[in-house]
Coordinates of C-alpha atoms in Angstrom, one line a residue:
Chain A
M1 CA -16.0 13.4 4.9
I2 CA -13.4 15.2 7.1
N3 CA -16.3 17.2 8.5
Q4 CA -18.1 13.9 9.2
L5 CA -15.0 12.5 10.9
V6 CA -14.7 15.6 13.1
A7 CA -18.5 15.4 13.9
N8 CA -18.2 11.7 14.8
I9 CA -15.2 12.4 17.0
K10 CA -17.0 15.2 18.8
K11 CA -20.2 13.1 19.2
T12 CA -18.3 10.1 20.7
G13 CA -15.6 12.2 22.6
A14 CA -13.3 9.5 21.3
P15 CA -10.4 10.5 19.0
I16 CA -9.7 6.9 18.2
V17 CA -10.1 4.5 15.3
V18 CA -10.3 0.7 15.6
G19 CA -8.0 -1.1 13.1
L20 CA -9.9 -4.0 11.6
D21 CA -6.8 -6.1 10.8
P22 CA -8.0 -9.6 11.4
M23 CA -5.2 -12.1 11.3
L24 CA -6.8 -15.6 11.2
S25 CA -4.9 -16.3 14.5
Y26 CA -7.0 -13.6 16.2
V27 CA -10.3 -15.2 15.3
P28 CA -11.6 -17.4 18.1
E29 CA -11.7 -21.1 17.6
H30 CA -15.6 -21.2 17.7
I31 CA -15.8 -18.7 14.8
Q32 CA -13.2 -20.5 12.7
K33 CA -15.0 -23.8 13.3
K34 CA -18.3 -22.4 12.3
A35 CA -16.9 -20.8 9.1
F36 CA -14.9 -23.9 8.1
S37 CA -17.9 -26.2 8.7
E38 CA -19.8 -24.2 6.2
Y39 CA -17.1 -23.4 3.6
G40 CA -14.3 -25.8 4.4
E41 CA -10.7 -24.8 5.1
T42 CA -10.8 -22.7 2.0
L43 CA -10.2 -19.0 1.2
E44 CA -13.9 -18.6 1.4
G45 CA -13.9 -20.2 4.9
A46 CA -11.1 -17.8 6.0
A47 CA -13.0 -14.8 4.5
E48 CA -16.2 -15.9 6.3
A49 CA -14.3 -16.3 9.6
I50 CA -12.8 -12.8 9.5
W51 CA -16.0 -11.3 8.4
M52 CA -17.9 -12.8 11.3
F53 CA -15.1 -11.7 13.6
N54 CA -15.3 -8.1 12.3
K55 CA -19.1 -8.0 12.6
E56 CA -19.1 -9.0 16.2
I57 CA -16.4 -6.4 17.1
V58 CA -18.2 -3.7 15.2
D59 CA -21.6 -4.6 16.8
K60 CA -20.0 -4.4 20.2
T61 CA -18.1 -1.1 19.7
Y62 CA -19.7 1.1 17.0
D63 CA -21.5 3.3 19.5
L64 CA -18.3 4.3 21.2
I65 CA -16.1 5.1 18.2
P66 CA -16.1 7.5 15.3
A67 CA -14.2 5.4 12.7
V68 CA -12.7 2.1 11.7
K69 CA -9.6 1.4 9.6
P70 CA -9.6 -2.0 7.8
Q71 CA -6.1 -2.9 6.7
I72 CA -6.7 -4.3 3.2
A73 CA -3.6 -6.5 3.2
M74 CA -5.2 -8.8 5.8
Y75 CA -8.0 -9.4 3.4
E76 CA -6.0 -9.4 0.2
Q77 CA -3.9 -12.3 1.5
F78 CA -7.0 -14.4 1.2
G79 CA -7.4 -13.5 -2.5
I80 CA -10.8 -12.7 -4.0
P81 CA -12.9 -14.1 -1.1
G82 CA -10.8 -12.0 1.3
L83 CA -11.4 -8.9 -0.7
Q84 CA -15.1 -9.6 -0.7
A85 CA -14.9 -9.7 3.1
F86 CA -13.1 -6.4 3.0
K87 CA -15.9 -4.9 0.9
K88 CA -18.6 -6.4 3.2
T89 CA -16.8 -4.9 6.2
V90 CA -16.6 -1.4 4.6
D91 CA -20.3 -1.5 3.7
Y92 CA -21.4 -2.8 7.1
C93 CA -19.4 -0.2 9.0
K94 CA -20.7 2.6 6.9
G95 CA -24.2 1.3 7.6
K96 CA -23.4 1.7 11.3
G97 CA -22.5 5.4 10.8
L98 CA -18.8 4.8 11.1
V99 CA -16.3 6.6 9.0
V100 CA -14.2 4.0 7.1
I101 CA -10.5 4.6 6.5
G102 CA -9.2 2.0 4.0
D103 CA -5.6 1.4 5.0
I104 CA -4.5 0.6 1.5
K105 CA -1.2 2.5 1.2
R106 CA -1.5 2.7 -2.5
G107 CA 0.6 5.0 -4.6
D108 CA 1.3 5.2 -8.3
I109 CA 1.3 7.8 -11.0
G110 CA -1.1 9.5 -13.4
S111 CA -3.8 7.3 -14.8
T112 CA -2.8 4.4 -12.5
S113 CA -3.1 6.5 -9.4
A114 CA -6.4 7.8 -10.8
A115 CA -7.6 4.1 -11.1
Y116 CA -6.8 3.5 -7.4
A117 CA -8.6 6.7 -6.5
V118 CA -11.8 6.0 -8.4
G119 CA -11.7 2.3 -7.3
H120 CA -11.5 3.1 -3.6
L121 CA -13.0 6.6 -3.2
G122 CA -14.8 7.5 -6.3
T123 CA -16.8 6.0 -9.1
V124 CA -15.7 4.2 -12.2
Q125 CA -17.4 4.5 -15.6
V126 CA -18.6 1.5 -17.5
G127 CA -20.4 2.5 -20.7
D128 CA -23.2 4.8 -19.5
K129 CA -23.2 3.5 -15.9
T130 CA -21.1 4.4 -12.9
Y131 CA -20.1 2.2 -10.0
A132 CA -18.4 2.8 -6.6
P133 CA -16.4 -0.4 -6.3
F134 CA -14.9 -0.2 -2.8
D135 CA -16.3 3.1 -1.6
E136 CA -14.2 3.8 1.5
D137 CA -14.4 7.3 3.0
F138 CA -10.6 7.8 3.3
V139 CA -7.6 5.9 2.1
T140 CA -4.0 5.9 3.0
V141 CA -1.5 6.9 0.3
N142 CA 2.3 6.5 -0.1
P143 CA 4.1 9.7 -1.1
Y144 CA 7.3 8.3 -2.6
L145 CA 6.3 9.1 -6.2
G146 CA 5.5 12.8 -5.4
S147 CA 2.7 15.0 -6.6
D148 CA 2.0 12.9 -9.7
G149 CA 0.9 10.1 -7.3
V150 CA -1.2 12.3 -5.0
N151 CA -2.9 14.7 -7.4
P152 CA -5.3 12.1 -8.9
F153 CA -6.5 11.3 -5.4
L154 CA -7.0 15.0 -4.7
D155 CA -9.2 15.3 -7.8
V156 CA -11.4 12.5 -6.6
C157 CA -11.4 13.8 -3.0
R158 CA -12.7 17.2 -4.1
Q159 CA -15.3 15.7 -6.3
E160 CA -16.6 13.1 -3.7
K161 CA -15.8 15.1 -0.6
K162 CA -13.6 12.3 0.6
G163 CA -10.1 12.2 2.0
I164 CA -6.6 10.7 2.2
F165 CA -4.0 10.2 4.8
V166 CA -0.5 10.5 3.4
L167 CA 2.3 8.4 5.0
V168 CA 4.7 11.0 6.5
K169 CA 6.5 9.3 9.4
T170 CA 5.5 5.7 10.0
S171 CA 5.5 3.9 13.3
N172 CA 7.9 1.1 12.6
P173 CA 11.5 0.8 13.9
S174 CA 13.1 1.1 10.4
S175 CA 11.0 4.0 9.2
G176 CA 14.1 6.2 9.7
E177 CA 16.1 4.5 7.1
F178 CA 14.8 6.9 4.4
Q179 CA 12.2 9.1 6.2
D180 CA 14.7 10.6 8.7
Q181 CA 17.5 11.3 6.2
L182 CA 18.5 14.9 6.5
I183 CA 18.1 17.2 3.5
N184 CA 19.7 20.6 4.1
G185 CA 19.6 19.8 7.8
R186 CA 15.9 18.8 7.9
P187 CA 14.5 15.3 7.8
L188 CA 12.7 14.0 4.7
Y189 CA 9.5 13.5 6.7
E190 CA 9.3 17.2 7.3
L191 CA 9.5 17.8 3.6
V192 CA 6.7 15.4 3.0
G193 CA 4.8 17.1 5.8
E194 CA 5.2 20.4 4.0
K195 CA 3.8 18.9 0.8
V196 CA 0.9 17.5 2.8
A197 CA 0.1 21.0 4.0
A198 CA 0.4 22.3 0.4
W199 CA -1.7 19.6 -1.1
G200 CA -4.2 20.0 1.7
A201 CA -4.6 23.8 1.2
E202 CA -6.2 23.0 -2.1
A203 CA -8.8 20.7 -0.6
M204 CA -10.2 22.1 2.6
G205 CA -13.2 21.0 4.7
D206 CA -14.7 23.4 7.3
D207 CA -11.8 23.4 9.8
Y208 CA -9.5 20.6 8.6
S209 CA -8.3 19.5 5.2
Y210 CA -9.3 16.5 3.1
V211 CA -5.6 15.7 3.2
G212 CA -4.4 14.2 6.4
A213 CA -1.1 12.5 7.4
V214 CA 0.1 9.3 9.0
V215 CA 2.5 9.9 11.9
G216 CA 3.5 7.1 14.3
A217 CA 2.7 7.3 18.0
T218 CA 6.2 5.8 18.5
Y219 CA 7.8 9.1 17.5
P220 CA 6.2 11.8 19.7
E221 CA 8.8 14.5 19.2
M222 CA 8.5 14.2 15.5
G223 CA 4.8 14.4 15.9
K224 CA 5.2 17.7 17.7
A225 CA 7.2 19.2 14.9
L226 CA 4.9 17.8 12.2
R227 CA 1.8 19.1 14.0
K228 CA 3.1 22.7 13.5
I229 CA 4.1 22.1 9.9
M230 CA 0.6 20.7 9.0
P231 CA -1.8 22.6 11.2
K232 CA -4.9 21.8 9.1
A233 CA -4.1 18.1 8.5
Y234 CA -5.8 15.5 10.6
I235 CA -3.1 13.1 11.9
L236 CA -3.8 9.4 11.8
V237 CA -1.6 8.0 14.6
P238 CA -0.7 4.3 14.4
G239 CA 1.5 2.5 16.9
Y240 CA -0.6 3.0 20.1
G241 CA -0.7 0.0 22.3
A242 CA 0.8 -3.1 20.8
Q243 CA 3.5 -1.2 19.1
G244 CA 4.5 0.7 22.3
G245 CA 2.9 4.1 22.0
K246 CA 1.2 5.4 25.2
G247 CA -1.5 8.0 25.9
S248 CA 1.0 10.5 27.2
D249 CA 3.0 10.3 24.0
L250 CA 0.0 11.5 22.0
V251 CA -0.7 14.9 23.4
H252 CA 1.4 16.8 20.9
F253 CA -0.3 15.2 17.9
F254 CA -3.4 17.2 18.8
N255 CA -4.2 20.9 18.2
E256 CA -5.3 23.2 21.0
D257 CA -8.9 22.7 20.0
G258 CA -8.5 19.1 21.2
L259 CA -8.9 17.9 17.6
G260 CA -6.6 17.2 14.8
A261 CA -5.6 13.6 15.6
I262 CA -7.1 10.2 15.6
V263 CA -5.3 7.4 17.3
N264 CA -5.5 3.9 15.9
S265 CA -5.3 0.6 17.8
S266 CA -5.7 -2.7 16.0
R267 CA -4.4 -5.8 17.8
G268 CA -4.9 -4.1 21.2
I269 CA -8.7 -3.9 20.5
I270 CA -9.6 -6.7 18.2
A271 CA -7.5 -9.3 19.9
A272 CA -8.1 -7.9 23.4
Y273 CA -9.5 -11.2 24.7
K274 CA -6.0 -12.7 24.2
Q275 CA -4.5 -10.2 26.7
E276 CA -4.2 -11.1 30.3
K277 CA -6.1 -7.9 31.3
Y278 CA -9.2 -9.0 29.4
A279 CA -8.8 -12.8 29.5
G280 CA -11.7 -13.0 32.0
Y281 CA -14.1 -12.4 29.1
G282 CA -13.1 -15.6 27.4
A283 CA -12.9 -16.3 23.7
E284 CA -16.7 -16.6 23.4
A285 CA -17.2 -13.0 24.6
F286 CA -14.3 -11.6 22.5
G287 CA -16.5 -8.7 21.4
D288 CA -17.1 -7.6 25.0
A289 CA -13.4 -7.8 25.6
S290 CA -12.9 -5.5 22.6
R291 CA -15.5 -3.1 24.0
A292 CA -13.7 -2.9 27.4
A293 CA -10.4 -2.3 25.6
V294 CA -12.0 0.6 23.6
E295 CA -13.3 2.1 26.8
D296 CA -9.9 1.8 28.5
M297 CA -8.2 3.4 25.4
I298 CA -10.6 6.3 25.4
T299 CA -10.0 6.9 29.1
D300 CA -6.2 6.7 28.6
I301 CA -6.2 9.2 25.8
T302 CA -8.8 11.5 27.4
N303 CA -6.8 11.6 30.7
A304 CA -3.6 12.4 28.8
L305 CA -5.3 15.2 26.9
N306 CA -6.9 16.7 30.0
K307 CA -3.6 16.9 31.9
Chain B
M1 CA 12.2 -17.0 -10.8
I2 CA 14.9 -14.5 -11.6
N3 CA 16.7 -17.4 -13.3
Q4 CA 13.6 -18.1 -15.3
L5 CA 13.3 -14.5 -16.3
V6 CA 16.9 -14.4 -17.5
A7 CA 16.3 -17.7 -19.4
N8 CA 13.2 -16.3 -21.0
I9 CA 15.0 -13.1 -22.0
K10 CA 17.9 -15.1 -23.6
K11 CA 15.5 -17.4 -25.4
T12 CA 13.5 -14.6 -26.9
G13 CA 16.4 -12.2 -27.3
A14 CA 14.0 -9.5 -26.1
P15 CA 14.7 -7.7 -22.9
I16 CA 11.2 -6.3 -22.8
V17 CA 8.0 -6.7 -20.8
V18 CA 4.5 -5.9 -22.0
G19 CA 2.5 -3.9 -19.5
L20 CA -1.0 -5.2 -19.3
D21 CA -2.6 -2.0 -18.1
P22 CA -6.0 -2.1 -19.9
M23 CA -7.9 1.1 -19.6
L24 CA -11.4 0.5 -20.8
S25 CA -10.9 3.2 -23.4
Y26 CA -8.1 1.0 -25.0
V27 CA -10.5 -1.9 -25.5
P28 CA -11.9 -1.8 -29.0
E29 CA -15.6 -1.2 -29.5
H30 CA -16.4 -4.7 -30.7
I31 CA -14.9 -6.3 -27.6
Q32 CA -16.7 -3.9 -25.3
K33 CA -20.0 -4.6 -27.1
K34 CA -19.5 -8.4 -26.8
A35 CA -18.8 -8.2 -23.1
F36 CA -21.6 -5.8 -22.3
S37 CA -24.1 -7.9 -24.3
E38 CA -23.3 -10.8 -22.0
Y39 CA -22.9 -9.0 -18.7
G40 CA -24.4 -5.6 -19.2
E41 CA -22.7 -2.3 -18.5
T42 CA -21.5 -3.6 -15.1
L43 CA -18.3 -4.2 -13.3
E44 CA -18.5 -7.8 -14.5
G45 CA -18.9 -6.5 -18.1
A46 CA -15.9 -4.2 -17.8
A47 CA -13.8 -7.1 -16.3
E48 CA -14.8 -9.4 -19.1
A49 CA -13.9 -6.8 -21.7
I50 CA -10.4 -6.2 -20.3
W51 CA -9.9 -10.0 -19.9
M52 CA -10.8 -10.6 -23.5
F53 CA -8.6 -7.7 -24.6
N54 CA -5.6 -9.1 -22.6
K55 CA -6.1 -12.6 -23.9
E56 CA -6.0 -11.5 -27.5
I57 CA -2.8 -9.5 -26.9
V58 CA -1.1 -12.3 -25.0
D59 CA -2.1 -14.8 -27.7
K60 CA -0.6 -12.6 -30.4
T61 CA 2.7 -11.7 -28.6
Y62 CA 3.6 -14.4 -26.1
D63 CA 6.1 -16.2 -28.3
L64 CA 8.1 -13.0 -28.7
I65 CA 8.3 -11.8 -25.1
P66 CA 9.7 -13.1 -21.8
A67 CA 7.3 -11.5 -19.4
V68 CA 4.2 -9.4 -18.8
K69 CA 3.5 -6.8 -16.1
P70 CA -0.2 -6.4 -15.3
Q71 CA -0.8 -3.2 -13.4
I72 CA -3.3 -4.2 -10.6
A73 CA -4.8 -0.7 -10.3
M74 CA -6.4 -1.1 -13.7
Y75 CA -8.2 -4.1 -12.5
E76 CA -8.8 -3.0 -8.9
Q77 CA -10.7 0.0 -10.2
F78 CA -13.4 -2.4 -11.3
G79 CA -13.7 -3.9 -7.8
I80 CA -14.0 -7.6 -7.2
P81 CA -14.8 -8.5 -10.8
G82 CA -11.8 -6.5 -11.9
L83 CA -9.5 -8.4 -9.5
Q84 CA -10.9 -11.7 -10.8
A85 CA -9.9 -10.6 -14.3
F86 CA -6.4 -9.8 -12.9
K87 CA -6.1 -13.3 -11.4
K88 CA -7.3 -14.8 -14.7
T89 CA -4.7 -12.8 -16.6
V90 CA -1.9 -13.9 -14.2
D91 CA -2.9 -17.5 -14.6
Y92 CA -3.3 -17.4 -18.3
C93 CA 0.1 -15.7 -18.8
K94 CA 1.9 -18.2 -16.6
G95 CA 0.2 -21.0 -18.6
K96 CA 1.8 -19.5 -21.7
G97 CA 5.3 -19.7 -20.1
L98 CA 5.5 -16.0 -19.4
V99 CA 7.0 -14.6 -16.3
V100 CA 4.4 -12.4 -14.5
I101 CA 5.4 -9.3 -12.7
G102 CA 2.5 -8.0 -10.6
D103 CA 2.8 -4.2 -10.6
I104 CA 1.2 -3.8 -7.2
K105 CA 3.5 -1.3 -5.6
R106 CA 2.5 -2.5 -2.1
G107 CA 4.5 -1.6 0.9
D108 CA 3.6 -1.8 4.6
I109 CA 5.3 -3.2 7.7
G110 CA 5.7 -6.4 9.6
S111 CA 2.7 -8.7 9.6
T112 CA 0.9 -6.5 7.1
S113 CA 3.8 -6.6 4.6
A114 CA 3.9 -10.4 5.2
A115 CA 0.2 -10.6 4.3
Y116 CA 0.8 -8.9 1.0
A117 CA 3.8 -11.1 0.4
V118 CA 2.0 -14.4 1.0
G119 CA -1.1 -13.1 -0.9
H120 CA 0.8 -12.2 -4.0
L121 CA 3.9 -14.4 -4.1
G122 CA 3.5 -17.1 -1.5
T123 CA 0.9 -19.3 0.1
V124 CA -1.5 -18.5 2.9
Q125 CA -2.5 -21.0 5.6
V126 CA -6.2 -21.8 6.3
G127 CA -6.5 -24.5 8.9
D128 CA -4.4 -27.4 7.6
K129 CA -4.6 -26.3 4.0
T130 CA -2.5 -23.8 2.0
Y131 CA -3.5 -21.6 -0.9
A132 CA -1.6 -19.4 -3.4
P133 CA -4.1 -16.6 -3.8
F134 CA -2.7 -14.4 -6.6
D135 CA 0.5 -16.2 -7.3
E136 CA 2.5 -13.8 -9.4
D137 CA 6.2 -14.5 -10.0
F138 CA 7.4 -11.0 -9.1
V139 CA 5.8 -7.9 -7.5
T140 CA 6.8 -4.3 -7.3
V141 CA 7.4 -2.9 -3.8
N142 CA 7.5 0.6 -2.4
P143 CA 10.5 1.3 -0.1
Y144 CA 9.3 4.3 1.9
L145 CA 8.8 2.3 5.1
G146 CA 12.3 0.9 5.0
S147 CA 13.6 -2.7 5.7
D148 CA 10.6 -3.5 7.9
G149 CA 8.5 -3.3 4.8
V150 CA 10.9 -5.2 2.5
N151 CA 12.1 -8.1 4.7
P152 CA 8.8 -10.0 4.9
F153 CA 8.8 -10.0 1.0
L154 CA 12.4 -11.3 1.1
D155 CA 11.4 -14.2 3.4
V156 CA 8.7 -15.3 1.0
C157 CA 11.0 -14.7 -2.1
R158 CA 13.7 -17.0 -0.6
Q159 CA 11.1 -19.7 0.2
E160 CA 9.3 -19.6 -3.1
K161 CA 12.2 -18.6 -5.3
K162 CA 10.3 -15.5 -6.4
G163 CA 11.3 -11.9 -6.6
I164 CA 10.5 -8.2 -6.1
F165 CA 11.3 -5.0 -7.9
V166 CA 11.8 -2.1 -5.4
L167 CA 10.8 1.4 -6.6
V168 CA 14.1 3.3 -6.7
K169 CA 13.7 6.2 -9.2
T170 CA 10.3 6.3 -10.9
S171 CA 9.7 7.5 -14.4
N172 CA 7.2 10.3 -13.7
P173 CA 8.0 14.1 -13.8
S174 CA 7.5 14.7 -10.1
S175 CA 9.6 11.7 -9.0
G176 CA 12.3 14.1 -8.0
E177 CA 10.3 15.9 -5.3
F178 CA 11.4 13.3 -2.7
Q179 CA 13.6 10.8 -4.6
D180 CA 16.2 13.4 -5.8
Q181 CA 16.6 15.2 -2.5
L182 CA 20.3 15.3 -1.6
I183 CA 21.5 13.6 1.6
N184 CA 25.1 14.4 2.3
G185 CA 25.4 15.3 -1.3
R186 CA 23.8 12.2 -2.7
P187 CA 20.3 11.8 -3.9
L188 CA 17.8 9.7 -1.9
Y189 CA 17.3 7.3 -4.8
E190 CA 21.0 6.3 -4.6
L191 CA 20.5 5.4 -0.9
V192 CA 17.5 3.3 -1.8
G193 CA 19.7 1.7 -4.6
E194 CA 22.3 0.8 -2.0
K195 CA 19.6 -0.8 0.1
V196 CA 18.4 -2.8 -2.9
A197 CA 21.9 -4.1 -3.4
A198 CA 22.2 -5.0 0.3
W199 CA 18.7 -6.7 0.4
G200 CA 19.6 -8.5 -2.8
A201 CA 22.9 -9.9 -1.6
E202 CA 20.8 -12.0 0.8
A203 CA 18.7 -13.5 -1.9
M204 CA 20.7 -14.4 -5.0
G205 CA 19.8 -16.4 -8.0
D206 CA 22.5 -17.8 -10.3
D207 CA 23.7 -14.5 -11.7
Y208 CA 21.2 -11.9 -10.6
S209 CA 19.4 -11.3 -7.3
Y210 CA 15.7 -11.9 -6.4
V211 CA 15.7 -8.2 -5.6
G212 CA 15.4 -6.0 -8.6
A213 CA 14.8 -2.2 -8.9
V214 CA 12.5 0.1 -10.8
V215 CA 14.3 2.9 -12.6
G216 CA 12.5 5.1 -15.1
A217 CA 13.8 5.2 -18.8
T218 CA 13.1 8.9 -18.6
Y219 CA 16.2 9.4 -16.4
P220 CA 19.1 7.7 -18.3
E221 CA 21.9 9.4 -16.4
M222 CA 20.5 8.3 -13.1
G223 CA 20.1 4.8 -14.5
K224 CA 23.8 4.8 -15.3
A225 CA 24.7 5.6 -11.7
L226 CA 22.3 3.1 -10.3
R227 CA 23.5 0.3 -12.6
K228 CA 26.9 0.6 -10.8
I229 CA 25.4 0.8 -7.4
M230 CA 23.3 -2.3 -7.9
P231 CA 25.3 -4.6 -10.3
K232 CA 23.3 -7.7 -9.4
A233 CA 19.8 -6.2 -9.4
Y234 CA 17.7 -6.6 -12.5
I235 CA 16.3 -3.2 -13.4
L236 CA 12.7 -2.9 -14.5
V237 CA 12.6 0.1 -16.7
P238 CA 9.2 1.9 -17.2
G239 CA 8.7 5.0 -19.2
Y240 CA 9.7 3.7 -22.7
G241 CA 7.6 4.9 -25.5
A242 CA 4.5 6.7 -24.4
Q243 CA 6.3 8.4 -21.5
G244 CA 9.1 9.6 -23.7
G245 CA 12.0 7.1 -23.2
K246 CA 13.9 6.0 -26.3
G247 CA 16.0 2.9 -27.1
S248 CA 19.2 5.0 -27.1
D249 CA 18.4 6.1 -23.5
L250 CA 18.4 2.5 -22.3
V251 CA 21.9 1.4 -23.0
H252 CA 23.3 2.2 -19.6
F253 CA 20.6 0.3 -17.7
F254 CA 22.2 -2.9 -19.0
N255 CA 25.3 -4.7 -17.9
E256 CA 28.1 -5.6 -20.2
D257 CA 26.7 -9.1 -20.5
G258 CA 23.7 -7.6 -22.3
L259 CA 21.5 -8.5 -19.4
G260 CA 20.4 -6.8 -16.2
A261 CA 17.5 -4.8 -17.5
I262 CA 14.0 -5.4 -18.8
V263 CA 12.1 -2.5 -20.5
N264 CA 8.4 -2.1 -20.1
S265 CA 5.9 -0.7 -22.5
S266 CA 2.2 -0.6 -21.8
R267 CA 0.2 1.8 -23.8
G268 CA 2.7 1.7 -26.7
I269 CA 2.0 -2.0 -27.1
I270 CA -1.5 -2.8 -25.9
A271 CA -3.1 0.3 -27.5
A272 CA -0.8 0.2 -30.6
Y273 CA -3.8 0.1 -33.0
K274 CA -4.7 3.6 -31.9
Q275 CA -1.4 5.0 -33.1
E276 CA -1.1 6.4 -36.6
K277 CA 1.8 4.0 -37.3
Y278 CA -0.3 0.9 -36.7
A279 CA -3.7 2.3 -37.6
G280 CA -3.7 0.2 -40.8
Y281 CA -4.5 -2.9 -38.7
G282 CA -7.8 -1.5 -37.6
A283 CA -9.5 -2.1 -34.3
E284 CA -10.6 -5.6 -35.2
A285 CA -6.9 -6.7 -35.6
F286 CA -5.7 -4.8 -32.5
G287 CA -3.7 -7.9 -31.5
D288 CA -1.7 -7.9 -34.7
A289 CA -1.0 -4.2 -34.2
S290 CA 0.4 -5.1 -30.7
R291 CA 2.5 -7.8 -32.2
A292 CA 4.0 -5.4 -34.8
A293 CA 4.6 -2.9 -32.0
V294 CA 6.4 -5.5 -29.9
E295 CA 8.6 -6.4 -33.0
D296 CA 9.5 -2.7 -33.5
M297 CA 10.3 -2.3 -29.8
I298 CA 12.6 -5.3 -29.9
T299 CA 14.4 -3.9 -33.0
D300 CA 14.7 -0.5 -31.4
I301 CA 16.3 -1.8 -28.2
T302 CA 18.4 -4.4 -29.9
N303 CA 19.8 -1.8 -32.3
A304 CA 20.6 0.5 -29.4
L305 CA 22.4 -2.2 -27.5
N306 CA 24.4 -3.4 -30.5
K307 CA 25.7 0.1 -31.2

């Protein structure tokens, strides 16, 4: 699937991923009304609203982008109906040829980690039958529990040719509380980066590994150091746009082949119609606003990379 | 809810929690058959099997124990039907007066962490209505992202009088890869422990905080140090039994009031009928085997504490 991700990026010329993190407050009034008129102001109604919202954004942007990253928390908050909307979104995006990165940030140990791995990337056995319950292409994984947490994902990745992105240095202001602590003079996130490189060496695609890393756009200098520590890891870069990261910050996340990183924007794309810049589209044409925001993001990043 | 947990522990005299982590391989043949005859070898069939398994164990043990800890991964691996069985289990256990600790190990930032918090502990707004989607009493939280990840949970905990257990030192063999790294001569897990104490000071119940910690039974010396660092934090202790922790290892996880820790056993209780010691019960009476294992665990821990 890392080969597919690279192929999609080359085809679109767009090293970006659209974060499908639909807060209900992003969903335009007319969509909420339609969903609530059918299902009431219920969890089912909320799930229908975010699904219709997602579908329109995907329909208006899928030809421009290689991948999407649905954030499962935004669905899980609406309980079972929300998770059904998550699954519907995953399936729909895959049907459109998009690589789907499930932003699930799971992490546990042994058989528990294996359960997450089969549930999200692999297949689970029931009697003589097997099922692929959520079936994303990649998921994000939290490294705090060490190799015991990651290895069960690696087993499934090798079997299914799928991948993970391990949290290394996250984009948020307080990420330094633990991640930046110095161990023999080097920050913890570099140790995690070294582990990512080691885990990834055991699970290689053609040019890049099945094991990628999450490194926030808000920390470009750290991105530069981590790029060298994990040369074969694709870096998933959150924090562009709404969180403050700019195109020029991103250059060092990429390798010299112009590959090796994929930059996420969530709010900046899916709620583009709420920004002054795209307000002209109006709430009815929110999907067109998202398309314009994707085009601008591609231009911003391409210009930065070509400098 | 921490007050309720303490009250339940005092009432039962049992500082233990039963981990409802039903692997399908733990579920006796006759239950699997019954579930599959109704739903086929489907995700629904698997979910029904683990639900029936859980229900029997809860029915046979609820009067002896203060709390249960369903591990969501074991349900999530069966997709939407699995998560429905999780929810059914949560509700059923609460109906029996048990405190429910959702072992979800979530952790993200800002609005995403808030989404997990409202989805699992609080209520989510849909139009003018509010819903409590999963409605556990406590959840486990991963600290790798720092305060940005924990604060949204604290907000919901204060509002709903619920609680969290933050992963500090996990029970698995590789937990030391990152957690034991020395920072100015002190291990990372102690820094996390200090944060737990600080977060917890802002969210106090009567005697203990809404913010607890996870510290593995497999590391008793570290438990001793962490007990002092976080005197007001309840410690959730995994790793007893199947993972190797013994009653005598647990003494230092408790405070002098005999409180402050709750010891989890999953496999050792729910799959007791598969152990030689309880094999006499047979698969049909697996719930009675679990009850006997709970009684033995209480005796083991009580003896250790009374020494």
